[in-house]
CSV table of C-alpha atoms in Angstrom, one decimal:
chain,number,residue,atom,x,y,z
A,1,UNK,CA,-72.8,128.1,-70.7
A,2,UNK,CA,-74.1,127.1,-74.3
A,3,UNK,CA,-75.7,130.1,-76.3
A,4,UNK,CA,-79.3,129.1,-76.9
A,5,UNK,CA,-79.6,130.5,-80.0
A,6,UNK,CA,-81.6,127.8,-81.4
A,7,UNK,CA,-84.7,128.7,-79.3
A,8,UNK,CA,-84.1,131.5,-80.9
A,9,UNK,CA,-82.7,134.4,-78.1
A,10,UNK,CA,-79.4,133.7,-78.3
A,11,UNK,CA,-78.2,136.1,-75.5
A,12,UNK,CA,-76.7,135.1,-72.8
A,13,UNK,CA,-74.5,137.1,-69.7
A,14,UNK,CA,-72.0,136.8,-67.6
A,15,UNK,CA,-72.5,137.6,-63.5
A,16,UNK,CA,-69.9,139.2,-61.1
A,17,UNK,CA,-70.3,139.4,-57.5
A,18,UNK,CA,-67.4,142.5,-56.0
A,19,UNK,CA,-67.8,143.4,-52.6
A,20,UNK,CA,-67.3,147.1,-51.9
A,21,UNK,CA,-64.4,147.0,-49.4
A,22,UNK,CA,-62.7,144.2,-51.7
A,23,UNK,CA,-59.5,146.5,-51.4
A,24,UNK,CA,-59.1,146.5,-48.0
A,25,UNK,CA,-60.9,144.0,-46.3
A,26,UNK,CA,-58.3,141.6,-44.2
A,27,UNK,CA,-59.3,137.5,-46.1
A,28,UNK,CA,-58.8,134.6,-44.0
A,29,UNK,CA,-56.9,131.0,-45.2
A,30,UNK,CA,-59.7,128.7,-45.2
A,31,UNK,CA,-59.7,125.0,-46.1
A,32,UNK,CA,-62.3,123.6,-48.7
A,33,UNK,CA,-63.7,120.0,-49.0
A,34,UNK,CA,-61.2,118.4,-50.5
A,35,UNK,CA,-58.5,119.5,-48.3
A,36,UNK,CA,-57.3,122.4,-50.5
A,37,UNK,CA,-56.8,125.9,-48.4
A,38,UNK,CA,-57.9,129.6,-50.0
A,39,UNK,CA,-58.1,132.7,-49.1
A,40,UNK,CA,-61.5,134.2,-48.6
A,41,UNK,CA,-62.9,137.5,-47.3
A,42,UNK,CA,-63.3,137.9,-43.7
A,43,UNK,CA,-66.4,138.9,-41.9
A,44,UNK,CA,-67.7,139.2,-38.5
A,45,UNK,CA,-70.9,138.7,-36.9
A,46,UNK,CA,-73.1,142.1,-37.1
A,47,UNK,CA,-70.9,143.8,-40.3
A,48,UNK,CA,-72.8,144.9,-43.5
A,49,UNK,CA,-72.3,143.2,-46.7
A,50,UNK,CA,-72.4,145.4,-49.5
A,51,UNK,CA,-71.2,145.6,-52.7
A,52,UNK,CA,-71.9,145.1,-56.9
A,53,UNK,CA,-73.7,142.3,-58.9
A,54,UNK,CA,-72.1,143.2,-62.7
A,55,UNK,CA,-74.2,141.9,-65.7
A,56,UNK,CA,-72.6,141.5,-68.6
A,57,UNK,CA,-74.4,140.8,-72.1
A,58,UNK,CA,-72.2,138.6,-74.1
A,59,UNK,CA,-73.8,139.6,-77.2
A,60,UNK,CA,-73.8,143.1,-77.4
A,61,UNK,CA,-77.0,144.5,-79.2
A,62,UNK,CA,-79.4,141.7,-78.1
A,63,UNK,CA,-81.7,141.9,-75.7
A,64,UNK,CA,-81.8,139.8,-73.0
A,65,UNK,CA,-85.2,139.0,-71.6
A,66,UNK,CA,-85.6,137.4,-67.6
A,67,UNK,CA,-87.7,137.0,-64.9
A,68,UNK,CA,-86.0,139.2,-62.6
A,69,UNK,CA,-82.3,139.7,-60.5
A,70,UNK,CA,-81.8,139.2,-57.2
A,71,UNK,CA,-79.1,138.6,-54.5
A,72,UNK,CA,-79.1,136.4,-51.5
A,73,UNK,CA,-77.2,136.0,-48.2
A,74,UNK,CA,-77.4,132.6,-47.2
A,75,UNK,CA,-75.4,130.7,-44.4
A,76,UNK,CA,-76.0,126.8,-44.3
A,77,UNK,CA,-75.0,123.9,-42.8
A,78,UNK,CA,-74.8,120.6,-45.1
A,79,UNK,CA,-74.4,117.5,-43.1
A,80,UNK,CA,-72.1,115.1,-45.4
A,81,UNK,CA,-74.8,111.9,-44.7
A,82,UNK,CA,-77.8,113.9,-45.9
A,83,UNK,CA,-76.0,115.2,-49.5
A,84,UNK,CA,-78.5,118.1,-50.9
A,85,UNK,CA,-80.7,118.5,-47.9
A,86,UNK,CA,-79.2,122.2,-46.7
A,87,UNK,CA,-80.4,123.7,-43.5
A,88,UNK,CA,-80.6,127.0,-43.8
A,89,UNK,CA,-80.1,129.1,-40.5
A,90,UNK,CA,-79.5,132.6,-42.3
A,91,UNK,CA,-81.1,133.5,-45.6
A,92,UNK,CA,-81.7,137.1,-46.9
A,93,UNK,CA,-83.1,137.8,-50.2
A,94,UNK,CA,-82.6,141.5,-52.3
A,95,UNK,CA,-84.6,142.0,-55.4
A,96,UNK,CA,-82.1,144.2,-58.0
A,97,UNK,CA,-84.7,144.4,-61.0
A,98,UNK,CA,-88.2,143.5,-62.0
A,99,UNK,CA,-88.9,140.8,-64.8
A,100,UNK,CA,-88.1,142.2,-67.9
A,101,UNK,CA,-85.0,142.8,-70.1
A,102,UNK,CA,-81.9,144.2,-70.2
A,103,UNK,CA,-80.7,145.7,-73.3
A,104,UNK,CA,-77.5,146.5,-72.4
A,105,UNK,CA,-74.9,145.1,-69.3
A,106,UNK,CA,-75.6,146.5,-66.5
A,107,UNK,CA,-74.7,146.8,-62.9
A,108,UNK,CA,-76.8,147.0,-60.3
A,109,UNK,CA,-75.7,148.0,-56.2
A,110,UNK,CA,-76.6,145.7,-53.0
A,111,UNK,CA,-76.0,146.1,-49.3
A,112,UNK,CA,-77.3,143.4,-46.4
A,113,UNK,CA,-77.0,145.8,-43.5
A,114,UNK,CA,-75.5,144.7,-40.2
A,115,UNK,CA,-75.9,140.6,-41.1
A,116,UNK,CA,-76.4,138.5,-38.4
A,117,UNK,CA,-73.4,135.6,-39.1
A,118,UNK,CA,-74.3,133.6,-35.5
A,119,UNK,CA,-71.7,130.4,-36.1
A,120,UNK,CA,-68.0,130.4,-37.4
A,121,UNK,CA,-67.8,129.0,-40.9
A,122,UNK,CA,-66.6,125.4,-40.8
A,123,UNK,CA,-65.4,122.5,-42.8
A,124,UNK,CA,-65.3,119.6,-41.2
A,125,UNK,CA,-64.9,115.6,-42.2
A,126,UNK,CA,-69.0,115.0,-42.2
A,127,UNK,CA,-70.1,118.4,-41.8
A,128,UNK,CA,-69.9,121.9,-43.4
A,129,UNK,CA,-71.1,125.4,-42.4
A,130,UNK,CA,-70.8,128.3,-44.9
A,131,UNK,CA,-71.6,131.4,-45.9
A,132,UNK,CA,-71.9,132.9,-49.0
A,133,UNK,CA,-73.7,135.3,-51.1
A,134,UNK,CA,-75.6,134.3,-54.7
A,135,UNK,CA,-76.5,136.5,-57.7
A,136,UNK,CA,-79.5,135.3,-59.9
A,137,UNK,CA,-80.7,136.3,-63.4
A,138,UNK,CA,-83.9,134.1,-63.5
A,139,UNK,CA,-85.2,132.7,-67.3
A,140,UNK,CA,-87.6,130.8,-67.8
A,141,UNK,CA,-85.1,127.5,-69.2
A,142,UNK,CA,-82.1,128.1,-67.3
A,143,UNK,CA,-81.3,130.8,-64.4
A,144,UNK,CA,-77.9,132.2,-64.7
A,145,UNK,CA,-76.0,132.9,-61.4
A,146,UNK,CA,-73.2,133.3,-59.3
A,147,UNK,CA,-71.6,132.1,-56.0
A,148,UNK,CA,-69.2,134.0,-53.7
A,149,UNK,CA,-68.6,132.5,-50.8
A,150,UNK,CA,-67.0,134.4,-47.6
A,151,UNK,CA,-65.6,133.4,-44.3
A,152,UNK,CA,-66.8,134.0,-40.7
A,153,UNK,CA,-64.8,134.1,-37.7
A,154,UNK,CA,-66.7,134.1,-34.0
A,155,UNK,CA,-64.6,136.6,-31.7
A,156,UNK,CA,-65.2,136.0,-27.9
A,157,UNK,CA,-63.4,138.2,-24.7
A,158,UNK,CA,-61.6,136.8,-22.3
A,159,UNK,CA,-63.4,134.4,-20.3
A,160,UNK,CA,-64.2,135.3,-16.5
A,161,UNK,CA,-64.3,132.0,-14.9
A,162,UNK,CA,-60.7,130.1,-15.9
A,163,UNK,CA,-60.1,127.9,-13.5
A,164,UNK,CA,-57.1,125.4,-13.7
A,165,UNK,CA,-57.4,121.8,-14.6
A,166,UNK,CA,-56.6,119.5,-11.6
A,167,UNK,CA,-56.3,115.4,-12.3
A,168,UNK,CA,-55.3,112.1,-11.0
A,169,UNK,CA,-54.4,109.4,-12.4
A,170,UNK,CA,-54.1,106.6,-10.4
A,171,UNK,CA,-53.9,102.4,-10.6
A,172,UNK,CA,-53.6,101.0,-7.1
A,173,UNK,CA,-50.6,100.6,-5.4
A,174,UNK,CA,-49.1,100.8,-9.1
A,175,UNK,CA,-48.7,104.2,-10.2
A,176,UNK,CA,-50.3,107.6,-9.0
A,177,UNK,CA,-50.1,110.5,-10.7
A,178,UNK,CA,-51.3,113.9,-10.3
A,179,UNK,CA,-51.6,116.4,-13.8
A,180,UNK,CA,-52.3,120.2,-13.3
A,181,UNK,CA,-53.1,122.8,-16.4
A,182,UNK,CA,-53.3,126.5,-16.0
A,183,UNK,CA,-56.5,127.1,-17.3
A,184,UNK,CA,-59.4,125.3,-19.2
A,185,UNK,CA,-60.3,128.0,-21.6
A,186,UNK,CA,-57.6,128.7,-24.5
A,187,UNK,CA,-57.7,131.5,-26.8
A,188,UNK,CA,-56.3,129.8,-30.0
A,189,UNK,CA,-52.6,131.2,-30.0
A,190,UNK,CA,-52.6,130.5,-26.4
A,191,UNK,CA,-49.8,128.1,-24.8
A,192,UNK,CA,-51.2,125.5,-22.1
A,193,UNK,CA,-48.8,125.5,-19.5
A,194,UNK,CA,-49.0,122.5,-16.8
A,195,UNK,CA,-47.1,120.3,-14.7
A,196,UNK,CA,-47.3,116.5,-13.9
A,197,UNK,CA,-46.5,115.1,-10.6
A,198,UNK,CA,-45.2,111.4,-10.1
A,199,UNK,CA,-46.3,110.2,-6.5
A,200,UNK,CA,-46.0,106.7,-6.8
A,201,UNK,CA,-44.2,104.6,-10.1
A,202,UNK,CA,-44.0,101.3,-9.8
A,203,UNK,CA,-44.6,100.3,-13.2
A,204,UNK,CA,-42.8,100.8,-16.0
A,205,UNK,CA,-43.3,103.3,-17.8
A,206,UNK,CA,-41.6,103.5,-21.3
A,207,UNK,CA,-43.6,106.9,-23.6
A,208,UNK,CA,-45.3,109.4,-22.2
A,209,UNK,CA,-47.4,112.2,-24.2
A,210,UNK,CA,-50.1,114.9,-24.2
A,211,UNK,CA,-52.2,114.5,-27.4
A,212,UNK,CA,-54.7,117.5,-28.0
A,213,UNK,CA,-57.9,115.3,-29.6
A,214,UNK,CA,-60.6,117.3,-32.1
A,215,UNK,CA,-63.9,115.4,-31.7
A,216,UNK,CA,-66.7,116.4,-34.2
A,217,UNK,CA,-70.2,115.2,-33.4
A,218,UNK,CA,-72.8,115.0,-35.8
A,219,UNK,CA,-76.1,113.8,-36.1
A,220,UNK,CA,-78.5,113.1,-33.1
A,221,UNK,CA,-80.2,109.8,-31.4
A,222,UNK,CA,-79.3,106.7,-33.4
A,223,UNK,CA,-77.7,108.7,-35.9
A,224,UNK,CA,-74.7,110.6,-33.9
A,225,UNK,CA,-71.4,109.9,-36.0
A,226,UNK,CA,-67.7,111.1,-33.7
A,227,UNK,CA,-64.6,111.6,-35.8
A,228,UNK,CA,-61.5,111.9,-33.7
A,229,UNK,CA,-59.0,113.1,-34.6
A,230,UNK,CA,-55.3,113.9,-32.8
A,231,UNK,CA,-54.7,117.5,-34.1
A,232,UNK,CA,-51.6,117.1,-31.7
A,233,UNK,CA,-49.2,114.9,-29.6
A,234,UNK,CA,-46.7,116.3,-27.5
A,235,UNK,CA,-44.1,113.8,-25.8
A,236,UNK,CA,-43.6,114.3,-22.1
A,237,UNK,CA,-40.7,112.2,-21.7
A,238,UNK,CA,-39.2,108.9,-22.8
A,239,UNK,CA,-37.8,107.1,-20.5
A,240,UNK,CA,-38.9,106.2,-16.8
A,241,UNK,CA,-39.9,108.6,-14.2
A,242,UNK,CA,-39.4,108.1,-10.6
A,243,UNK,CA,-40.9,108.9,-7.4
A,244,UNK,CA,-41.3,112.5,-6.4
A,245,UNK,CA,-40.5,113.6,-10.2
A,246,UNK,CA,-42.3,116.5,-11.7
A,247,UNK,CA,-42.4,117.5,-15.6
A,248,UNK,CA,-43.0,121.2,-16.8
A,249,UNK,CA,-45.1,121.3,-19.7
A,250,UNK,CA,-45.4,124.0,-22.7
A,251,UNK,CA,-47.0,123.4,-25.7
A,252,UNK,CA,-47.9,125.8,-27.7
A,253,UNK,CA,-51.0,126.3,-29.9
A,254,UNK,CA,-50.8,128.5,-32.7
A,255,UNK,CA,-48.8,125.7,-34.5
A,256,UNK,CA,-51.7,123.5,-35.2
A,257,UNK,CA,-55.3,123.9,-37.1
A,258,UNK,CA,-57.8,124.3,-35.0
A,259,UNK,CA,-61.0,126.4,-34.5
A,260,UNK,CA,-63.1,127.4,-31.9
A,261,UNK,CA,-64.9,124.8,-30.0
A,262,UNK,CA,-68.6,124.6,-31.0
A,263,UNK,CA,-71.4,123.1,-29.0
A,264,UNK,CA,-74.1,122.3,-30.5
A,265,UNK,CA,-74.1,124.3,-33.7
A,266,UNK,CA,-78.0,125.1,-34.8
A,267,UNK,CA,-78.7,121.8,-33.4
A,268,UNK,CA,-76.4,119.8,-36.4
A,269,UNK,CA,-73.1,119.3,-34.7
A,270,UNK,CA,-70.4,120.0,-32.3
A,271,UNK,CA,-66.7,120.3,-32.4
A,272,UNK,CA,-65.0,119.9,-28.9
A,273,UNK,CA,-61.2,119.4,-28.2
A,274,UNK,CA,-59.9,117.3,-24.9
A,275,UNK,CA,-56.2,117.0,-23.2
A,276,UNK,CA,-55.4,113.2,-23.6
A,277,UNK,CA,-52.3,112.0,-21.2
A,278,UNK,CA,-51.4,108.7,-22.4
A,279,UNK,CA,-48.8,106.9,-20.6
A,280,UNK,CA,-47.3,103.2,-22.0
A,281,UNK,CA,-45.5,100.9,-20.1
A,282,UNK,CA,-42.7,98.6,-20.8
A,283,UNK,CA,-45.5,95.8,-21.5
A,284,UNK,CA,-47.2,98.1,-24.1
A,285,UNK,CA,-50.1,98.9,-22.1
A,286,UNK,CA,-51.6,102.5,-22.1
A,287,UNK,CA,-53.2,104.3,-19.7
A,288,UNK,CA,-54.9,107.5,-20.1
A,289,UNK,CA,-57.5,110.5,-18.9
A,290,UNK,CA,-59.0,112.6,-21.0
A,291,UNK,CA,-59.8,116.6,-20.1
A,292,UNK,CA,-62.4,118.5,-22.1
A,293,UNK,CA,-60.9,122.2,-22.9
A,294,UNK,CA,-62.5,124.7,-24.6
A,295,UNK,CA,-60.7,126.7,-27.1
A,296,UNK,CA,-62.3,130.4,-28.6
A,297,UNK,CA,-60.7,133.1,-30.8
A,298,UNK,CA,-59.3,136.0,-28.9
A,299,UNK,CA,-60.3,139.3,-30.5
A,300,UNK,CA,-60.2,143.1,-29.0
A,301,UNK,CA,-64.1,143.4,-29.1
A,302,UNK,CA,-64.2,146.5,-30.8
A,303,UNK,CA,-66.9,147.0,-33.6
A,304,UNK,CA,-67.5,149.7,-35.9
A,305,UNK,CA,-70.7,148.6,-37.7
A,306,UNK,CA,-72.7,147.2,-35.0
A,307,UNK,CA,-75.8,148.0,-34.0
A,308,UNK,CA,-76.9,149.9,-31.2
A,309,UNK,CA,-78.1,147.0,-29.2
A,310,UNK,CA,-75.5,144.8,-30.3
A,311,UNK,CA,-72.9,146.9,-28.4
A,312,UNK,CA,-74.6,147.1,-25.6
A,313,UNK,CA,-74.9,143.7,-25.6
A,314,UNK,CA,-71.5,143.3,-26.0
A,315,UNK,CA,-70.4,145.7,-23.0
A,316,UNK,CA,-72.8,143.3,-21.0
A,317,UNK,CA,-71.0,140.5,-22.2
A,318,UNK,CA,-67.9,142.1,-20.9
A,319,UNK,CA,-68.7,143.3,-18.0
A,320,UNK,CA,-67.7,147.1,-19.0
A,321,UNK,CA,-70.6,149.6,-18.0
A,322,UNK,CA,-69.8,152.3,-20.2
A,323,UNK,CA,-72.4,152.8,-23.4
A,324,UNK,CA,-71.2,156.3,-24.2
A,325,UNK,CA,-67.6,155.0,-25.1
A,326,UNK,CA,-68.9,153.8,-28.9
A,327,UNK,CA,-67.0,151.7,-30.6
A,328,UNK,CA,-65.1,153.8,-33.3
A,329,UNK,CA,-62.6,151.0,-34.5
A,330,UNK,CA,-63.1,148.4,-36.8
A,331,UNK,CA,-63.4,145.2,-36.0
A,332,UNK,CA,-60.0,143.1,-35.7
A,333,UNK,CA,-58.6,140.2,-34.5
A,334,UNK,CA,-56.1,139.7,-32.6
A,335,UNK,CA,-53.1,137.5,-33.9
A,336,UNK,CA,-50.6,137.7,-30.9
């Protein structure tokens, strides 16, 4: 930033943002807007988020007068369509010092305790959610601050109800076939193992393949936008399958980008992922069915700064009955 010195206060300062556990707290890859991946610190819903804000005079000797520092946790979601219009569903505000001046740089401490982070952090092709943490030194002509964004990942436990996937396919006296999956609930390292069952083949059939489709809604009434988007396609077979056949199928997830499915995120936008079998025949036709599945991220729900209430809301999520057993651990995820 240019010195103002010709309104005559020339000082300006310089703003840092360090988190507390910087050293040792796990950062996830994370892609930006414009497709580039970073790494950024990892939180989880229900941890504290503590740390520095360093101000730093540039000139040293002069004053530097200001309307008062603060800090805030903010998580937002900005819809692509609507640039500038940010919805704020999380927004906590510290005050570091009164209006006044510093004489001298100066670092002041901050903690947000036990931050409620509801929805993993997201970028998406019309929608982004983030989360991220802003220092302020406010003047009168031009504020001075500072950004630092973080990322959030949303752990579930295993789901209860996982039942398989059971379809048919079928085009009269043509072709009937029947698909089975082993669950329809995928943690996202998880492998979906099925089968597929010719009955009856008397087309042609030529390609064969599984396609794993991301499908991000945004928007609502007149103004819902879907982006699909094949994350994956997995060939069955090429080649023609006869009566009676059956095809084992293993494809494996951790290979590909893909998050958690999301419904209905603060009433902005969903992301949902669907099994897509699409068969062609010799004449180039396709035929296919589509399977919702929902995908979540597989973590050994153990929390070390929760509160009270949260982890007894978590044992009831569970299904575990035991409140004396407090969590001791910290908080991980788990990347088998």
């Amino acid at each position: 930033r240019m010195p103002m010195s010709f309104f005559g206060f020339g000082q300006s300062a310089d703003i840092d943002v360090v988190l507390n556990d910087a050293e040792t707290r796990k950062k996830a890859e994370h892609k930006s807007e414009d497709g580039r991946k970073d790494k950024y610190f990892l939180f989880y819903d229900g941890e504290t988020v503590s740390g520095k804000v360093n101000v730093t005079l540039k000139y040293p000797g002069k004053r530097l007068e200001h309307n008062g520092v603060k800090i805030e946790f903010i998580g937002q979601i900005e819809l692509y369509y609507d640039r500038g219009n940010h919805h704020e569903f999380v927004s906590l505000v510290k005050d570091l010092a009164r209006p006044g001046e510093l004489t001298q740089s100066q670092t002041f401490d901050f903690e947000f305790t036990h931050v409620e982070k509801p929805y993993e952090s997201y970028t998406g092709q019309n929608v982004k959610l983030r989360y991220f943490l802003r220092a302020t030194v406010s003047r009168r002509l031009n504020d001075i601050s500072k950004e630092l964004d973080i990322v959030v990942h949303t752990l579930s436990s295993y789901p209860e109800l996982n039942s398989s996937i059971k379809m048919e396919v079928g085009i009269e006296d043509c072709l009937h076939i029947e698909f089975e999956y082993n669950k329809s609930k995928y943690h996202l390292k998880d492998v979906i193992v099925g089968k597929i069952y010719f009955l009856l083949v008397r087309i042609k059939i030529k390609h064969m393949e599984i396609d794993i489709i991301k499908r991000e809604t945004t928007g609502t009434g007149p103004n819902v936008y879907h982006e699909n988007d094949t994350i994956a396609k997995y060939e069955i077979m090429d080649g023609a399958p006869v009566r009676g056949e059956s095809i084992p199928i293993r494809l494996f997830l951790a290979g590909y980008e893909m998050t958690p499915t999301m419904r209905d995120i603060n009433k902005k936008f969903s992301v949902r992922y669907y099994l897509n079998l699409v068969l062609i025949d010799e004449e180039e036709r396709r035929y296919f069915k589509q399977q919702e599945i929902t995908l979540w991220r597989k973590g050994d729900i153990v929390r070390k700064s929760m509160s009270h209430q949260a982890i007894i809301a978590s044992q009831r999520f569970e299904g575990s009955s035991n409140p004396e057993k407090t969590p001791t651990q910290s908080n991980e995820e788990d990347d088998s």
